[in-house]
Amino acid sequence: MKHEEANKEIGGKEAKGQRSKRAEKQRSKRVGGNSEIPSSPQSPLPLISREGPTFPNPQSPVPNLDNWLEIGKIVSPQGLSGELRVYPVSDFPERFEVPGKRWLLRSGDTEPQPIELLTGRYISNKNLYVIKLAGVENCDQAEALRGCTLMVPASDRPQLGEDEYHVLDLIGLEVFMQASGELVGTVVDIIPAGNDLLEVKLHESLAGDKKQKTVLIPFVEAIAPIVDLKSNRIEITPPPGLLEINN
């Protein structure tokens, strides 16, 4: 899945011989960033892209982020020359690899400030990007940016391809059994994993007295063949036992 934006996105490029069904997830399915997520031979993986919302510390001024998408969090300096390690919350590698303007939200600020991305590269075994920002020349300057958030304007949502979806568009969709039309529940989150997973809050008719009120459903073509955003619904064909597997 890709996330981006809160404002999240699910999107997808085709990962090595497989057709994705969500939004671009390059970092992890190649991984929506750069790693790849294996798929079963009969069931191509959907891709979801996410760039998620920033949640401010309740003690600090509340940022006005309605028009902004979080793409990553600076976690530490890299080396002594001012490079930065960034944990991505976007599955679009170009957010970190293509030079150009980005925006930086510092702790306590209410608006992100423009900054220039000079270079970036992906470290696949750590699921991190290493980037170079203009004006950050040494380890001390890089250390001062630890914990800052990288942003882009909400209007800068990459165009998605066929079978690609923004995470935000999937949250709140109702999930139905394709064969019977029975309401299963409502999508409350998208969980990035080997396969992206729909976290579905079960309808009361299925939840009953069970302690487990949600179920995780792989967002792949074979199990979720129909995604109809206009009708606010996803139709699923789960294998036997899937809806009870978490109970």
Coordinates of C-alpha atoms in Angstrom, one line a residue:
M1 CA 0.0 0.0 0.0
K2 CA 1.1 3.3 -0.3
H3 CA 0.4 5.8 2.0
E4 CA 0.4 9.3 1.7
E5 CA -1.8 11.8 3.0
A6 CA -4.1 11.7 5.5
N7 CA -4.3 11.9 3.8
K8 CA -3.1 8.6 2.7
E9 CA -2.8 7.0 -0.7
I10 CA -2.9 3.5 -1.9
G11 CA -1.3 3.1 -5.1
G12 CA 0.6 1.0 -7.2
K13 CA 3.1 0.2 -9.7
E14 CA 3.3 -3.3 -11.0
A15 CA 5.7 -5.1 -8.9
K16 CA 7.8 -7.6 -10.8
G17 CA 5.4 -9.5 -12.9
Q18 CA 2.3 -8.9 -10.7
R19 CA -0.6 -6.6 -11.1
S20 CA -1.4 -4.5 -8.0
K21 CA -4.8 -3.6 -6.9
R22 CA -4.6 -0.5 -4.9
A23 CA -2.5 2.4 -5.0
E24 CA 1.1 2.7 -5.7
K25 CA 3.2 1.0 -3.2
Q26 CA 6.6 1.3 -4.4
R27 CA 8.6 1.5 -1.3
S28 CA 7.6 -1.8 0.0
K29 CA 6.4 -3.8 -2.9
R30 CA 9.4 -3.1 -4.5
V31 CA 7.9 -1.9 -1.2
G32 CA 6.1 0.8 -2.1
G33 CA 9.4 2.1 -2.0
N34 CA 12.0 -0.2 -3.2
S35 CA 11.6 -3.6 -1.7
E36 CA 9.3 -6.2 -3.2
I37 CA 6.4 -8.0 -1.7
P38 CA 6.1 -11.5 -3.1
S39 CA 2.7 -12.6 -4.3
S40 CA 1.1 -16.0 -4.7
P41 CA 1.2 -17.2 -8.3
Q42 CA -2.6 -17.1 -8.7
S43 CA -3.3 -13.9 -6.9
P44 CA -1.6 -10.6 -7.8
L45 CA -1.1 -8.1 -5.0
P46 CA -3.0 -4.9 -4.9
L47 CA -0.8 -1.9 -4.2
I48 CA -1.7 0.7 -1.7
S49 CA 0.0 4.0 -1.3
R50 CA 0.0 6.0 1.8
E51 CA 1.3 9.2 2.9
G52 CA -0.2 9.7 6.2
P53 CA -1.4 12.5 8.5
T54 CA 0.8 14.0 11.2
F55 CA -0.4 13.8 14.7
P56 CA 0.9 16.8 16.8
N57 CA 2.0 16.5 20.4
P58 CA -1.0 17.7 22.4
Q59 CA 1.3 20.0 24.3
S60 CA 2.5 21.9 21.2
P61 CA 0.6 24.3 18.9
V62 CA -1.7 22.3 16.5
P63 CA -0.4 22.5 13.0
N64 CA -2.8 23.5 10.3
L65 CA -2.3 20.5 8.0
D66 CA -5.5 20.3 6.1
N67 CA -3.6 21.1 2.9
W68 CA -0.5 19.0 3.5
L69 CA 0.5 15.4 3.2
E70 CA 3.1 13.8 5.4
I71 CA 5.6 11.7 3.4
G72 CA 8.3 10.9 5.9
K73 CA 9.9 11.4 9.3
I74 CA 13.5 12.4 9.8
V75 CA 14.9 9.8 12.3
S76 CA 18.6 10.6 12.5
P77 CA 21.7 12.0 10.8
Q78 CA 23.6 9.7 8.4
G79 CA 27.3 10.2 8.6
L80 CA 29.1 13.5 9.1
S81 CA 28.2 15.4 5.9
G82 CA 24.7 16.4 6.8
E83 CA 22.8 13.5 5.2
L84 CA 19.6 12.4 6.9
R85 CA 17.8 9.1 7.5
V86 CA 14.1 9.3 6.7
Y87 CA 11.4 6.8 7.6
P88 CA 8.9 7.0 4.7
V89 CA 5.2 7.0 5.1
S90 CA 4.8 7.3 1.4
D91 CA 5.2 4.5 -1.1
F92 CA 6.3 6.9 -3.9
P93 CA 10.1 6.7 -4.2
E94 CA 10.2 10.0 -6.1
R95 CA 9.2 11.8 -3.0
F96 CA 12.7 11.1 -1.7
E97 CA 14.8 10.4 -4.8
V98 CA 13.8 13.2 -7.2
P99 CA 15.4 16.6 -6.4
G100 CA 13.1 19.5 -5.9
K101 CA 11.1 21.4 -3.3
R102 CA 9.8 19.7 -0.2
W103 CA 8.4 21.2 3.0
L104 CA 9.7 20.6 6.5
L105 CA 7.5 20.8 9.6
R106 CA 9.5 21.4 12.8
S107 CA 8.3 20.5 16.2
G108 CA 6.2 23.3 17.6
D109 CA 5.6 24.9 14.2
T110 CA 2.1 25.3 12.8
E111 CA 3.1 25.5 9.1
P112 CA 5.8 23.6 7.1
Q113 CA 8.6 25.6 5.6
P114 CA 10.0 25.0 2.1
I115 CA 13.3 23.2 1.7
E116 CA 15.2 21.8 -1.3
L117 CA 15.8 18.1 -1.7
L118 CA 19.2 17.6 -3.4
T119 CA 19.6 13.8 -3.5
G120 CA 18.1 10.7 -2.0
R121 CA 18.7 6.9 -2.1
Y122 CA 16.8 3.9 -0.6
I123 CA 18.4 1.5 1.9
S124 CA 16.3 -1.6 1.3
N125 CA 17.4 -3.7 4.2
K126 CA 16.4 -0.9 6.7
N127 CA 13.3 0.5 4.8
L128 CA 14.8 4.0 5.0
Y129 CA 15.8 6.7 2.7
V130 CA 19.0 8.7 3.0
I131 CA 18.5 12.2 1.7
K132 CA 20.5 15.4 1.4
L133 CA 18.8 18.8 2.0
A134 CA 20.1 22.1 0.9
G135 CA 21.7 24.0 3.7
V136 CA 22.3 21.0 5.9
E137 CA 26.1 20.5 5.7
N138 CA 27.2 18.7 8.9
C139 CA 26.1 16.3 11.5
D140 CA 25.1 19.0 14.0
Q141 CA 22.8 20.6 11.5
A142 CA 21.3 17.2 10.6
E143 CA 20.9 16.3 14.3
A144 CA 18.8 19.5 14.8
L145 CA 16.3 18.1 12.3
R146 CA 15.8 14.8 14.1
G147 CA 12.0 14.2 14.5
C148 CA 11.0 16.8 11.8
T149 CA 8.4 15.8 9.3
L150 CA 8.7 16.0 5.5
M151 CA 5.6 17.2 3.8
V152 CA 4.2 17.9 0.3
P153 CA 1.0 19.9 -0.7
A154 CA -2.1 17.8 -0.6
S155 CA -2.7 18.9 -4.2
D156 CA 0.4 16.9 -5.2
R157 CA -1.2 13.5 -5.2
P158 CA 0.5 11.3 -7.8
Q159 CA -1.8 10.0 -10.5
L160 CA -2.8 6.4 -9.9
G161 CA -3.1 3.7 -12.4
E162 CA -5.6 0.9 -12.9
D163 CA -6.4 -1.0 -9.7
E164 CA -4.6 1.6 -7.6
Y165 CA -6.3 3.5 -4.8
H166 CA -5.6 6.1 -2.2
V167 CA -5.8 4.8 1.3
L168 CA -8.1 7.6 2.2
D169 CA -10.5 6.5 -0.5
L170 CA -10.7 3.0 1.0
I171 CA -11.2 3.9 4.6
G172 CA -14.9 3.8 5.4
L173 CA -15.9 1.5 2.5
E174 CA -18.4 -1.2 3.3
V175 CA -17.3 -4.8 2.7
F176 CA -19.8 -7.3 1.3
M177 CA -19.6 -11.0 0.5
Q178 CA -19.8 -11.2 -3.2
A179 CA -21.8 -14.4 -3.4
S180 CA -24.5 -13.6 -0.8
G181 CA -24.4 -9.8 -0.6
E182 CA -24.1 -10.1 3.2
L183 CA -22.5 -7.1 4.9
V184 CA -19.3 -8.0 6.5
G185 CA -18.3 -4.7 8.0
T186 CA -16.5 -1.4 7.3
V187 CA -12.8 -0.8 6.4
V188 CA -11.2 1.1 9.3
D189 CA -7.5 0.9 8.3
I190 CA -5.0 -0.4 5.8
I191 CA -2.2 -2.5 7.4
P192 CA 1.0 -2.7 5.4
A193 CA 2.4 -6.3 5.5
G194 CA 3.7 -8.9 3.0
N195 CA 0.3 -8.4 1.5
D196 CA -1.6 -5.2 2.2
L197 CA -4.4 -6.0 4.6
L198 CA -7.8 -4.4 5.0
E199 CA -8.7 -4.0 8.7
V200 CA -12.5 -4.4 8.7
K201 CA -14.7 -3.7 11.7
L202 CA -17.2 -6.5 11.7
H203 CA -20.9 -5.8 11.4
E204 CA -22.8 -6.6 14.6
S205 CA -24.4 -9.6 12.9
L206 CA -21.0 -11.2 12.5
A207 CA -19.2 -9.8 15.6
G208 CA -21.9 -11.0 18.0
D209 CA -20.4 -11.5 21.5
K210 CA -16.8 -12.2 20.2
K211 CA -14.1 -10.2 21.8
Q212 CA -12.4 -9.7 18.4
K213 CA -14.4 -7.0 16.6
T214 CA -12.2 -6.7 13.5
V215 CA -10.7 -9.0 10.9
L216 CA -7.8 -8.6 8.5
I217 CA -8.5 -9.3 4.9
P218 CA -5.7 -9.5 2.3
F219 CA -6.3 -6.9 -0.3
V220 CA -5.5 -9.0 -3.3
E221 CA -7.4 -9.6 -6.6
A222 CA -8.5 -13.1 -5.7
I223 CA -10.1 -12.1 -2.4
A224 CA -11.2 -8.5 -3.1
P225 CA -12.1 -8.6 -6.8
I226 CA -14.5 -5.6 -6.7
V227 CA -13.7 -2.2 -5.4
D228 CA -16.4 0.3 -6.3
L229 CA -15.6 3.7 -4.9
K230 CA -18.8 5.3 -6.4
S231 CA -21.0 2.8 -4.5
N232 CA -18.8 2.9 -1.4
R233 CA -18.3 -0.9 -1.4
I234 CA -15.8 -3.7 -1.6
E235 CA -16.9 -7.2 -2.5
I236 CA -14.9 -10.1 -1.2
T237 CA -14.6 -13.8 -1.9
P238 CA -12.7 -15.0 1.2
P239 CA -11.5 -18.6 1.5
P240 CA -13.2 -20.7 4.2
G241 CA -12.3 -19.6 7.7
L242 CA -10.7 -16.3 6.8
L243 CA -13.3 -14.2 8.7
E244 CA -12.8 -16.3 11.8
I245 CA -9.0 -16.5 11.7
N246 CA -8.4 -13.7 14.1
N247 CA -11.1 -14.7 16.6

